[in-house]
Amino acid sequence: MNTLEILSKSMDRDCSSTAKNLLEILSSFKFVTNLLLMKKIFAFTTPLSKYLQSSSIDFIQALCIVDSTTKKIKNIRTVQCADDLLMEAKHFAVKGLLKLIFLKNVFDAKKECQVKIHPINVLQNQMISLEQSRFEGSRTILYDLSLLSFDRILDVNKGLIVPNNSFSSLVKWIPNLKLNELKNEYFSFSSCLMKLQKGMTLEQSNTIRFESTQSCNDSENSTLSEDSENEDSTIEKTKLNSLQILKLLNSYNLISAFPNLYTAYKYLCTIPSTSVSNERSFSKLKLIKTRLRSTMHQIRLESLILLSCEKDIPIDLEEALDKYASTSTLLQKSLLFK
């Protein structure tokens, strides 16, 4: 504000005119009110945005957060909320020593009605229409996909009742899926998932115990009883994501036993629930392809973007060197035959 005041007294006409206009807008009561209103709306939408950008997402929980956020935004359209917002804007203006243009007549009836209803309704309608356009069309599919999460499978194994119309939207969306067979495979897999996960943890623990038996046999006998008691609780705490469940079906060769369920998990792991990954890829594109790299070929650009976006995938350096060395005889002599 102080900088704009200094620039408004400049000798340059364009600079002084622009500074005066910005100063008039920023010091207006309407701008302060809209700013505080957006702060309140962002307080509702920020938890939803963070949850939708998380790596492990439960679709039912996401839809519940969407509905709760929409309800909170709708509750802003009340006279009491408008009065609280106006008082907060007035205190902010007085505390910040702003030269408000509309502050003198802010509590006139006509001005008060305009300040209360117009910005709140416009912003509220924009936020609600945005949420409905993004989630209403795929709500039924998201409900079906949420049944494939690890927590829902455990709930079904413990006796949770699944609706009769479950997976109906998923069958319409994914070709070659059979509804009755998918339901039977889902219930069968939910009953044996804990045993499969228990087998995986037992294999990992047995390898560790086999290495430790050669050094200390007495200490192992005491720890075996403690491990067996806490084994079930540890397995329940270890949650599997959708990609790990897909790998579980592959590792135990259960594709032929659960073909429809395997196809559903492939679609769940392939198609993202939000556009966050795509937006991050475009952000990486701006960082990689700069004006100094404008002549980069498409193959090299795709490889660099893939390396930048998929940093969490481990790379075997020896295998990468072998593949790089096999591209020419000179590299083979330099890298392989030493």
PDB file of C-alpha atoms in Angstrom, residues 88-98:
ATOM      1  CA  GLU A  88     -14.712  -8.873  10.422  1.00  0.00           C
ATOM      2  CA  ALA A  89     -14.004  -6.756   7.327  1.00  0.00           C
ATOM      3  CA  LYS A  90     -14.652  -3.558   9.315  1.00  0.00           C
ATOM      4  CA  HIS A  91     -12.309  -4.616  12.140  1.00  0.00           C
ATOM      5  CA  PHE A  92      -9.659  -5.570   9.595  1.00  0.00           C
ATOM      6  CA  ALA A  93      -9.996  -2.184   7.904  1.00  0.00           C
ATOM      7  CA  VAL A  94      -9.795  -0.242  11.165  1.00  0.00           C
ATOM      8  CA  LYS A  95      -6.866  -2.308  12.404  1.00  0.00           C
ATOM      9  CA  GLY A  96      -5.004  -1.928   9.123  1.00  0.00           C
ATOM     10  CA  LEU A  97      -5.733   1.837   8.904  1.00  0.00           C
ATOM     11  CA  LEU A  98      -7.131   1.472   5.410  1.00  0.00           C
TER      12      LEU A  98
END
